[in-house]
Tab-separated table of C-alpha atoms in Angstrom:
chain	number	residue	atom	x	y	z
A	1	UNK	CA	74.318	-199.112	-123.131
A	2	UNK	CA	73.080	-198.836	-126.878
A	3	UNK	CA	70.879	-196.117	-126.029
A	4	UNK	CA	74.528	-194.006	-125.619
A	5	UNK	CA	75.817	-194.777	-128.810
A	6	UNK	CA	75.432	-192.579	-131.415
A	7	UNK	CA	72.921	-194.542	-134.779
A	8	UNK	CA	75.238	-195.170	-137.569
A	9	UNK	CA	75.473	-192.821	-140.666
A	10	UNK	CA	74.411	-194.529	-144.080
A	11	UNK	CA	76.027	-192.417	-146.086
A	12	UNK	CA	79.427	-193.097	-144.501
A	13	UNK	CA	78.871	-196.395	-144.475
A	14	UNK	CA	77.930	-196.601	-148.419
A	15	UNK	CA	80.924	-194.615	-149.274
A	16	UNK	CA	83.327	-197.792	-148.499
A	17	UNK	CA	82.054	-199.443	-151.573
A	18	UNK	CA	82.474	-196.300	-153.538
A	19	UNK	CA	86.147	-196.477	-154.925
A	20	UNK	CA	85.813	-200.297	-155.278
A	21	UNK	CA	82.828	-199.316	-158.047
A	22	UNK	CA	84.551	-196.558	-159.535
A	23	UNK	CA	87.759	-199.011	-160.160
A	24	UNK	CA	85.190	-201.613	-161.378
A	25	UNK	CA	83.714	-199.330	-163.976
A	26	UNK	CA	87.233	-197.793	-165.600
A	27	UNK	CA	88.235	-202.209	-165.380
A	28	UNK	CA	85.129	-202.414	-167.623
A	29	UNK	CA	85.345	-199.076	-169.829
A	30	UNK	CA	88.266	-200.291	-170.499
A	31	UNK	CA	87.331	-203.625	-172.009
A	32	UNK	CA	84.739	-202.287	-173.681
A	33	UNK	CA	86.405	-199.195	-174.973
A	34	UNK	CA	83.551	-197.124	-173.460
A	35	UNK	CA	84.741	-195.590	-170.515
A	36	UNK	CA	83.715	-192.196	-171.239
A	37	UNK	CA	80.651	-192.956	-172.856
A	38	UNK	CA	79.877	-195.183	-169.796
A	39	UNK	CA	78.912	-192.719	-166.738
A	40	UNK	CA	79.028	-194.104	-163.374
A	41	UNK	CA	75.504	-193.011	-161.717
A	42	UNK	CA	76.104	-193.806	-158.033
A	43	UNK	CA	73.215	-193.974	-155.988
A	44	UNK	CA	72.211	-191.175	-153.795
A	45	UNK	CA	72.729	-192.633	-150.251
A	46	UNK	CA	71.038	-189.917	-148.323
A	47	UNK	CA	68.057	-190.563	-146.850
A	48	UNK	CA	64.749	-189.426	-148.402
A	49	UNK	CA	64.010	-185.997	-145.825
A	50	UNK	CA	60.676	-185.686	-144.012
A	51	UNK	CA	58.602	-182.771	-145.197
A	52	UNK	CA	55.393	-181.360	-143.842
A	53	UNK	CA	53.793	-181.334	-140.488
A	54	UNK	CA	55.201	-184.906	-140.119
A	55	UNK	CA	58.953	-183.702	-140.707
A	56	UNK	CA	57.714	-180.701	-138.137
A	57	UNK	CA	56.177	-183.345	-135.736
A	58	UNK	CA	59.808	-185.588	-135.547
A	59	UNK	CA	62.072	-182.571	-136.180
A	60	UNK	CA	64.066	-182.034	-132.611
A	61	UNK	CA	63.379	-178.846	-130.695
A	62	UNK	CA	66.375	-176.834	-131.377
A	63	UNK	CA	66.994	-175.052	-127.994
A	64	UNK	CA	67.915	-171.121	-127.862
A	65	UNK	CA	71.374	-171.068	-126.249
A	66	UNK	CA	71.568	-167.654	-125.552
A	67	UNK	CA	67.946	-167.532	-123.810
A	68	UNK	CA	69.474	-170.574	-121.911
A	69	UNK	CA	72.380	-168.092	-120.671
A	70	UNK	CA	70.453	-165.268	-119.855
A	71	UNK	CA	67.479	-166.674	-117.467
A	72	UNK	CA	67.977	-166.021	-113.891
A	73	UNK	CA	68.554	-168.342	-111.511
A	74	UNK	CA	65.210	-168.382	-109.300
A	75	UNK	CA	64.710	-170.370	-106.238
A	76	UNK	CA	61.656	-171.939	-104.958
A	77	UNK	CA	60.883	-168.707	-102.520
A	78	UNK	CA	61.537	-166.550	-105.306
A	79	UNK	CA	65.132	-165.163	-105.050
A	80	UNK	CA	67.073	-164.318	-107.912
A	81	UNK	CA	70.162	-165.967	-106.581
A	82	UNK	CA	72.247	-164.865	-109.365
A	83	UNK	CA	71.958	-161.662	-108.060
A	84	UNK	CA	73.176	-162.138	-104.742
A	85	UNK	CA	75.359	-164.789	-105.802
A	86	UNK	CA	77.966	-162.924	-108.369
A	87	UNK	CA	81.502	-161.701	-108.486
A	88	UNK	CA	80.852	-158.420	-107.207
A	89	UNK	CA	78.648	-158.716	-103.903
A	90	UNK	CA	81.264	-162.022	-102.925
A	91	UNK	CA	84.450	-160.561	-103.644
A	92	UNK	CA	83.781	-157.494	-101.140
A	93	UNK	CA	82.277	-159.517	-98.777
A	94	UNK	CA	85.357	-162.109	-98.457
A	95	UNK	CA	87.757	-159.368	-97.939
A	96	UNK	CA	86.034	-157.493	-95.166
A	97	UNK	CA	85.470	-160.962	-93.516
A	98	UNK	CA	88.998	-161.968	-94.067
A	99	UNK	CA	90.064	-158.346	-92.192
A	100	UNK	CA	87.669	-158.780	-89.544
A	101	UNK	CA	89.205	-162.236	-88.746
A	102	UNK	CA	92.784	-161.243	-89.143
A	103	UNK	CA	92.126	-157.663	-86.728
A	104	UNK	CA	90.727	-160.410	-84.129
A	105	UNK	CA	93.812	-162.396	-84.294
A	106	UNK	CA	96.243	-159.933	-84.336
A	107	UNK	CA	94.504	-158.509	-81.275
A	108	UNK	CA	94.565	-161.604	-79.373
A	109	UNK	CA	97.547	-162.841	-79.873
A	110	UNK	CA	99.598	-159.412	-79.149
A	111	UNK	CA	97.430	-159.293	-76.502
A	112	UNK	CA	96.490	-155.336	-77.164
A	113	UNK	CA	94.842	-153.972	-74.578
A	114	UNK	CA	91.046	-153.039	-75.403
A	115	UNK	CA	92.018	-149.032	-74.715
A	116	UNK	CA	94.279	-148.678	-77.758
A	117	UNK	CA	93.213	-151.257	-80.125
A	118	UNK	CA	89.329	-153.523	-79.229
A	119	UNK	CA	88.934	-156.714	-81.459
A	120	UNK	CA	85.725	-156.753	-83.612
A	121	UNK	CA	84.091	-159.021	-81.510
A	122	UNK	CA	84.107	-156.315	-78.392
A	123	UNK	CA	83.126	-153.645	-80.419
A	124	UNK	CA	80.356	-155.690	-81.620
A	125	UNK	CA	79.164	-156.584	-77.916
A	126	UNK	CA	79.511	-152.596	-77.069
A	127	UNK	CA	77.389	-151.652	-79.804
A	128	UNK	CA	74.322	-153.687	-78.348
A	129	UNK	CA	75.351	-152.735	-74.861
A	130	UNK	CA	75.377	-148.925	-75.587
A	131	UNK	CA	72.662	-148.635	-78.100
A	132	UNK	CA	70.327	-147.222	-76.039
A	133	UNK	CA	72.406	-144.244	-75.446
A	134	UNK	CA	74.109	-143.761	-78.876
A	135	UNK	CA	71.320	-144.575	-81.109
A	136	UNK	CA	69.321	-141.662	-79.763
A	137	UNK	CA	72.098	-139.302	-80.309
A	138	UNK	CA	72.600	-141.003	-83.849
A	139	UNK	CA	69.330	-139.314	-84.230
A	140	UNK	CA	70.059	-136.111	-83.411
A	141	UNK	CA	72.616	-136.155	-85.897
A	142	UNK	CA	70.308	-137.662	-88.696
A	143	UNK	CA	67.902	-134.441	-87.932
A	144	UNK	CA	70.770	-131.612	-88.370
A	145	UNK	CA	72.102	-133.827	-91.763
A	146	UNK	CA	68.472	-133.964	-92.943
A	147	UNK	CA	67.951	-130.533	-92.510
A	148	UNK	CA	71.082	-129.055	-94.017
A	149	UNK	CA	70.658	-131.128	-96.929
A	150	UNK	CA	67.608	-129.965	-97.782
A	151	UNK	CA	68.481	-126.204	-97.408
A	152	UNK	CA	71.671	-126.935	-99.401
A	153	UNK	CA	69.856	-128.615	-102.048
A	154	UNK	CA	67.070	-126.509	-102.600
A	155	UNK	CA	69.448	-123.216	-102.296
A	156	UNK	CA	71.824	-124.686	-104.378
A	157	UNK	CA	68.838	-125.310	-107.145
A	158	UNK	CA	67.617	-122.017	-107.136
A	159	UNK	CA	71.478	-119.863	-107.338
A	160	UNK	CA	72.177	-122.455	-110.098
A	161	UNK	CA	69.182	-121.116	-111.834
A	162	UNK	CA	69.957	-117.659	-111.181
A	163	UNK	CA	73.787	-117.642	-112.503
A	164	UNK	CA	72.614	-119.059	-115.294
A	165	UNK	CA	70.398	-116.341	-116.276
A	166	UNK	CA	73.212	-114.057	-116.512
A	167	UNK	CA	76.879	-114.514	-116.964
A	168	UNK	CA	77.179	-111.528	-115.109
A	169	UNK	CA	76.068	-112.751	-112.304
A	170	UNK	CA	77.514	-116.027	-112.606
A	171	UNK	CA	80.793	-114.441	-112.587
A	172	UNK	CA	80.318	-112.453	-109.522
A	173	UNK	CA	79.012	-114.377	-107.435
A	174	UNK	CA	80.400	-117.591	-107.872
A	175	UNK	CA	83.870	-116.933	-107.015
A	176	UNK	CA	82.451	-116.191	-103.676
A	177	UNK	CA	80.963	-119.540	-103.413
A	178	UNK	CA	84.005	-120.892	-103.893
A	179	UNK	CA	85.807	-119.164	-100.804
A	180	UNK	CA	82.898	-120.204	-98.432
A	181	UNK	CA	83.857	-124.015	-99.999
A	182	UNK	CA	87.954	-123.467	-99.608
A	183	UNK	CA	87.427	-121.920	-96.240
A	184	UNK	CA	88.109	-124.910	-93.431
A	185	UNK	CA	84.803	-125.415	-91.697
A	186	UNK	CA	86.031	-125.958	-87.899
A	187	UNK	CA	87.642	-122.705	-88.119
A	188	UNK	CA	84.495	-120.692	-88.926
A	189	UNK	CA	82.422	-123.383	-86.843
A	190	UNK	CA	82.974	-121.436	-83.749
A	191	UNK	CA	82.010	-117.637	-84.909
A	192	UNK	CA	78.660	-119.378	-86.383
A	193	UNK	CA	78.016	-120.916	-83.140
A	194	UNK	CA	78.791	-117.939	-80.797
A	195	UNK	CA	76.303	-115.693	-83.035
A	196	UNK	CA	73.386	-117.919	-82.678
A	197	UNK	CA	74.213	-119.033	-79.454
A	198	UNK	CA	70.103	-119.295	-78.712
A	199	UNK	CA	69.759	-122.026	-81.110
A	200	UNK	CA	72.785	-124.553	-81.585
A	201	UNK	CA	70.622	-126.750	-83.485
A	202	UNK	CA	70.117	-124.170	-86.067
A	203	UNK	CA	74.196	-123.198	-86.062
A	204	UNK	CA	75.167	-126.746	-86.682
A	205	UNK	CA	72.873	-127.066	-89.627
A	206	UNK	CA	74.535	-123.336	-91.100
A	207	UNK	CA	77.753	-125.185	-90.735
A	208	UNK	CA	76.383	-128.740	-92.210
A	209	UNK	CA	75.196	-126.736	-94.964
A	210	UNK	CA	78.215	-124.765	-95.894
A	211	UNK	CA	79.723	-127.909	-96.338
A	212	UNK	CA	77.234	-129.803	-98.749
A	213	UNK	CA	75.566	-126.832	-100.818
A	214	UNK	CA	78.591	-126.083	-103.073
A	215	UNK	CA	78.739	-129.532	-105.356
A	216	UNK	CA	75.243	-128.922	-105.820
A	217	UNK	CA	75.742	-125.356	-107.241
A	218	UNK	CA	78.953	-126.542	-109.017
A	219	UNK	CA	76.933	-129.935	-110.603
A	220	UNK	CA	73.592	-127.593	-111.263
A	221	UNK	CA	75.224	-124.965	-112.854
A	222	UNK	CA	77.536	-127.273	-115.203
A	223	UNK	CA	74.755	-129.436	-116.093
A	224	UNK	CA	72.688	-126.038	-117.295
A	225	UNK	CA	75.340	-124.437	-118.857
A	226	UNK	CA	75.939	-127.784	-120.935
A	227	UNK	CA	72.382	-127.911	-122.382
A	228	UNK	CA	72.598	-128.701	-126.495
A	229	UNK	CA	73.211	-125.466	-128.351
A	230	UNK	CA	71.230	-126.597	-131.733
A	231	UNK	CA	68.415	-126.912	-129.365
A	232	UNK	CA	69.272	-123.515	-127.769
A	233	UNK	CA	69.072	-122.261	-130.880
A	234	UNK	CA	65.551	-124.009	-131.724
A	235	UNK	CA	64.349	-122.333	-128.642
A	236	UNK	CA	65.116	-119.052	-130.126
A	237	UNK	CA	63.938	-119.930	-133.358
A	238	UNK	CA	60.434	-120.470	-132.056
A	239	UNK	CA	60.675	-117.703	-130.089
A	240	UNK	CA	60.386	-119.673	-126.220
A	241	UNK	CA	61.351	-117.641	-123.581
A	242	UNK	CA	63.449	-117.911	-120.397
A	243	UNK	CA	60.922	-119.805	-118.202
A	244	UNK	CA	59.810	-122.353	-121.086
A	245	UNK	CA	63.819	-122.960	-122.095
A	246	UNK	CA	64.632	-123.307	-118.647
A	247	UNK	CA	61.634	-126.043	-117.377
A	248	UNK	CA	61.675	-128.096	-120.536
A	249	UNK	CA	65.530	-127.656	-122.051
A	250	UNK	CA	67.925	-127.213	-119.400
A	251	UNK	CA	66.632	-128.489	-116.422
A	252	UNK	CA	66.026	-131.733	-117.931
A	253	UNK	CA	69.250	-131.781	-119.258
A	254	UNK	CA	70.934	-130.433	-116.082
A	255	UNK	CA	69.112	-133.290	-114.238
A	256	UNK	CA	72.295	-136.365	-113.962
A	257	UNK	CA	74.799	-133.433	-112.745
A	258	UNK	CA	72.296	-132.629	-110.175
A	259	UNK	CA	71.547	-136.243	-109.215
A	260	UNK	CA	75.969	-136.433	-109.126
A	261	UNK	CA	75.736	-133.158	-107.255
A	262	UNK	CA	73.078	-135.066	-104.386
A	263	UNK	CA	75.153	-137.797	-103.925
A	264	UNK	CA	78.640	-135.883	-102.902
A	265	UNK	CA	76.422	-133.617	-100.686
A	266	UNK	CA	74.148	-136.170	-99.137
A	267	UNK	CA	77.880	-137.497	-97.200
A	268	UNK	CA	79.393	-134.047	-97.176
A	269	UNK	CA	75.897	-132.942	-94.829
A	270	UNK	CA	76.739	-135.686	-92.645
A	271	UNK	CA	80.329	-134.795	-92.345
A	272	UNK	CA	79.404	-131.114	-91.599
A	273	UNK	CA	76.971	-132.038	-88.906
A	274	UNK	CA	79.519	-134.451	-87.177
A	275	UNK	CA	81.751	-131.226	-87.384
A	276	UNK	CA	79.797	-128.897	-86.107
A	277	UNK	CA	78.865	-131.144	-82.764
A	278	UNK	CA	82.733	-132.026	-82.634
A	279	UNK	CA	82.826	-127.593	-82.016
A	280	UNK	CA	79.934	-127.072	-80.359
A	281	UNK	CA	80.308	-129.988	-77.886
A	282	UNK	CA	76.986	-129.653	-76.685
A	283	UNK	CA	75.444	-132.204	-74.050
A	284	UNK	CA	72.193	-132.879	-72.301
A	285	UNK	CA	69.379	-134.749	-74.235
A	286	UNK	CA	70.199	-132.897	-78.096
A	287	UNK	CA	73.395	-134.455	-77.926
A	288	UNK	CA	74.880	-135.781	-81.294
A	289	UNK	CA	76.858	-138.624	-82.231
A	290	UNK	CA	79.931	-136.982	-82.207
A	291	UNK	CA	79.360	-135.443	-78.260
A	292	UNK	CA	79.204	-138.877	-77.493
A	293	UNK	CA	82.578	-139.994	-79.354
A	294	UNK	CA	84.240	-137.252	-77.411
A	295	UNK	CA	82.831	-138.348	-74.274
A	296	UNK	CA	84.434	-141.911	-75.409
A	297	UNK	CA	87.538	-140.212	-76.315
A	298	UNK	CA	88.131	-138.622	-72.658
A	299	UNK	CA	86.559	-141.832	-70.868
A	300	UNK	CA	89.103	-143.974	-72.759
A	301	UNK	CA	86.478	-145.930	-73.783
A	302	UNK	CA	87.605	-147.124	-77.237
A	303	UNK	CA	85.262	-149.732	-77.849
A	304	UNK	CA	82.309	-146.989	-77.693
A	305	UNK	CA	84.247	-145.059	-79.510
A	306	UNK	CA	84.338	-147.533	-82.601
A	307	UNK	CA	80.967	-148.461	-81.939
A	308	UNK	CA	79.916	-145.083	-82.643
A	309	UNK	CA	82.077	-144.650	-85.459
A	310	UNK	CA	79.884	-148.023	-86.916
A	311	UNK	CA	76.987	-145.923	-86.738
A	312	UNK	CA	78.726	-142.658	-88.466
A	313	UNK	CA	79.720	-144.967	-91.259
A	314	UNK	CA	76.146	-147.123	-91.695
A	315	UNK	CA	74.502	-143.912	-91.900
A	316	UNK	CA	76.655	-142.166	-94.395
A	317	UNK	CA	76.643	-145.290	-96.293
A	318	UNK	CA	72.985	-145.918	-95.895
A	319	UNK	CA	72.822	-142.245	-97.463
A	320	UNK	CA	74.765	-142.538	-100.786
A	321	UNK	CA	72.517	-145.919	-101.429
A	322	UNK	CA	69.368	-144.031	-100.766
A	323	UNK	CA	70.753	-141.300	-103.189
A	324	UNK	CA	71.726	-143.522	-105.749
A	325	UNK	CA	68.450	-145.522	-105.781
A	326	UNK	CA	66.726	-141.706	-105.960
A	327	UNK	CA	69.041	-141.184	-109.106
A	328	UNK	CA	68.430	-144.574	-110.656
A	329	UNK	CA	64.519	-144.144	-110.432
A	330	UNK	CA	64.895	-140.583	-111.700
A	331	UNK	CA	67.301	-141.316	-114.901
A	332	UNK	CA	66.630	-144.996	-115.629
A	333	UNK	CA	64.296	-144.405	-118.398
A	334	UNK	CA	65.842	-142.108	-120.406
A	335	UNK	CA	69.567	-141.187	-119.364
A	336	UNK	CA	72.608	-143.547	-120.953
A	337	UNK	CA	74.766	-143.173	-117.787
A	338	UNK	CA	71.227	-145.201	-115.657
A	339	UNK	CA	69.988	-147.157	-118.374
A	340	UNK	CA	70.483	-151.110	-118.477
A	341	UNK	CA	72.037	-152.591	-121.603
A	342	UNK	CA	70.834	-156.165	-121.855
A	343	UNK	CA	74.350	-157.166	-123.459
């Protein structure tokens, strides 16, 4: 119980005695007609301080507060739970939990029938029951994303290089890049598809690729254009020419709108290849995702249907993350938008 309390303070406890001294001494100043000849030295009541290693030796650690704050939370098997454990992750996760239950209940207790409106739980169960038929077609539809992406990324590289060569050609040709954007892809899905009729895998990824190449042009051809001027003009100064300002000025500093420019393409390929299967409606074994949500559609088979759509979302999802880490690893050690402030 002493251990608790706190050791009393000598100098608060001397100071009780002081005003009784100081009236004793004017009392006999007074007296002896000598007060201000007569100074009052009070004692000093603070204790004598320890100095050198032994004041070191007893001084109390003094504990860094803020390093306190800042260390991670680690668990014995080496999780950083504060991580996982934060605002951010929970809130999200609450809510869709919190929807999931409430879409069961309202489903059971209207008593919907599973054609218009499945509970979670039954499109959960169809998912495993089906996913030996719609993962394989989920495949199919990675392939034709895949592919268009990577034709609409690297052509979209290269004619963002080549308007910015020449403002001249930038201006031509770019308003026509902007009509093949504007124009609705399931109305020119069907002209692409009847003149390569040979090869529908090849049509679907024209039509995915129409759809994703133009951010990338847009992003690449900002991000050059927007490349400092003072170090334009250094360029020119030291006399660098078009290939050296263009590999170690602009494309560096075109590289976060091209990154941006990945990321809205990397969903918009997956939209255009779900698109282009929805036209084509092609069966047999190099069926897509999207033949089979049409089959579900005309079946009535709703629960496929959403578990399909599960699959159309956790890939486009599993996309952006993929092109976010990409971005992250490519502008964390230089760029301000990727780079982690420790405050």
């Amino acid at each position: 119980m002493f251990s608790a309390l706190s050791p009393p303070n000598p100098t608060m406890m001397f100071d009780r005695f002081t005003p009784i001294l100081t009236r004793l001494h004017r009392w006999l100043g007074s007296l002896l007609g000598v007060a201000e000849d007569f100074p009052l030295h009070l004692p000093d009541w603070d204790l004598p301080k320890l100095a050198g290693t032994v004041g070191e030796k007893l001084r109390p650690p003094q504990t860094d507060t803020a390093s306190v704050k800042s260390t991670p939370v680690i668990s014995p098997t080496g999780l950083n739970l504060r991580k996982w454990f934060n605002l951010d992750i929970i809130a999200p996760v609450i809510v869709g939990i919190l929807f999931l239950v409430g879409w069961e209940v309202a489903v059971r207790v209207t008593g919907m029938p599973h054609y218009l409106l499945p509970g979670p739980i039954l499109v959960v169960q169809t998912l495993f029951q089906e996913w030996g038929t719609l993962f394989p077609s989920l495949l199919i539809t990675l392939q034709i994303t895949v592919v268009a992406f990577f034709c609409a990324t690297i052509s979209g590289l290269l004619i963002s290089i080549l308007f910015t060569q020449s403002k001249w050609i930038e201006r031509s040709f770019f308003p026509y890049a902007v009509i093949l954007q504007t124009m609705p892809i399931v109305s020119i899905a069907p002209l692409i598809i009847i003149w390569l009729r040979n090869n529908t895998f090849a049509a679907m990824v024209v039509c995915a690729w129409i759809v994703a190449f133009f951010p990338i042009i847009s992003n690449t051809t900002l991000g050059l254009n927007s490349a400092d001027h003072n170090l334009l003009n250094l360029f020119q100064l030291y006399k660098a020419n078009r290939w050296q300002t263009l590999i170690y000025l602009r494309l560096p500093s075109a590289m976060p709108y091209f990154m941006g420019g990945l990321r809205i393409s990397g969903g918009l390929s997956l939209i255009g290849a779900v698109v282009a299967e929805f036209v084509a409606g092609t069966g047999g074994q190099r069926a897509g995702i999207a033949y089979q949500i049409l089959i579900s559609s005309f079946n009535l088979q709703v629960p496929r249907m959403f578990a399909a759509l599960i699959m159309v979302t956790s890939l486009g999802i599993l996309i952006f993350v993929s092109m976010s880490a990409l971005s992250d690893k490519m502008l964390g050690k230089w760029h301000e938008s990727a780079m982690r402030r420790e405050n």
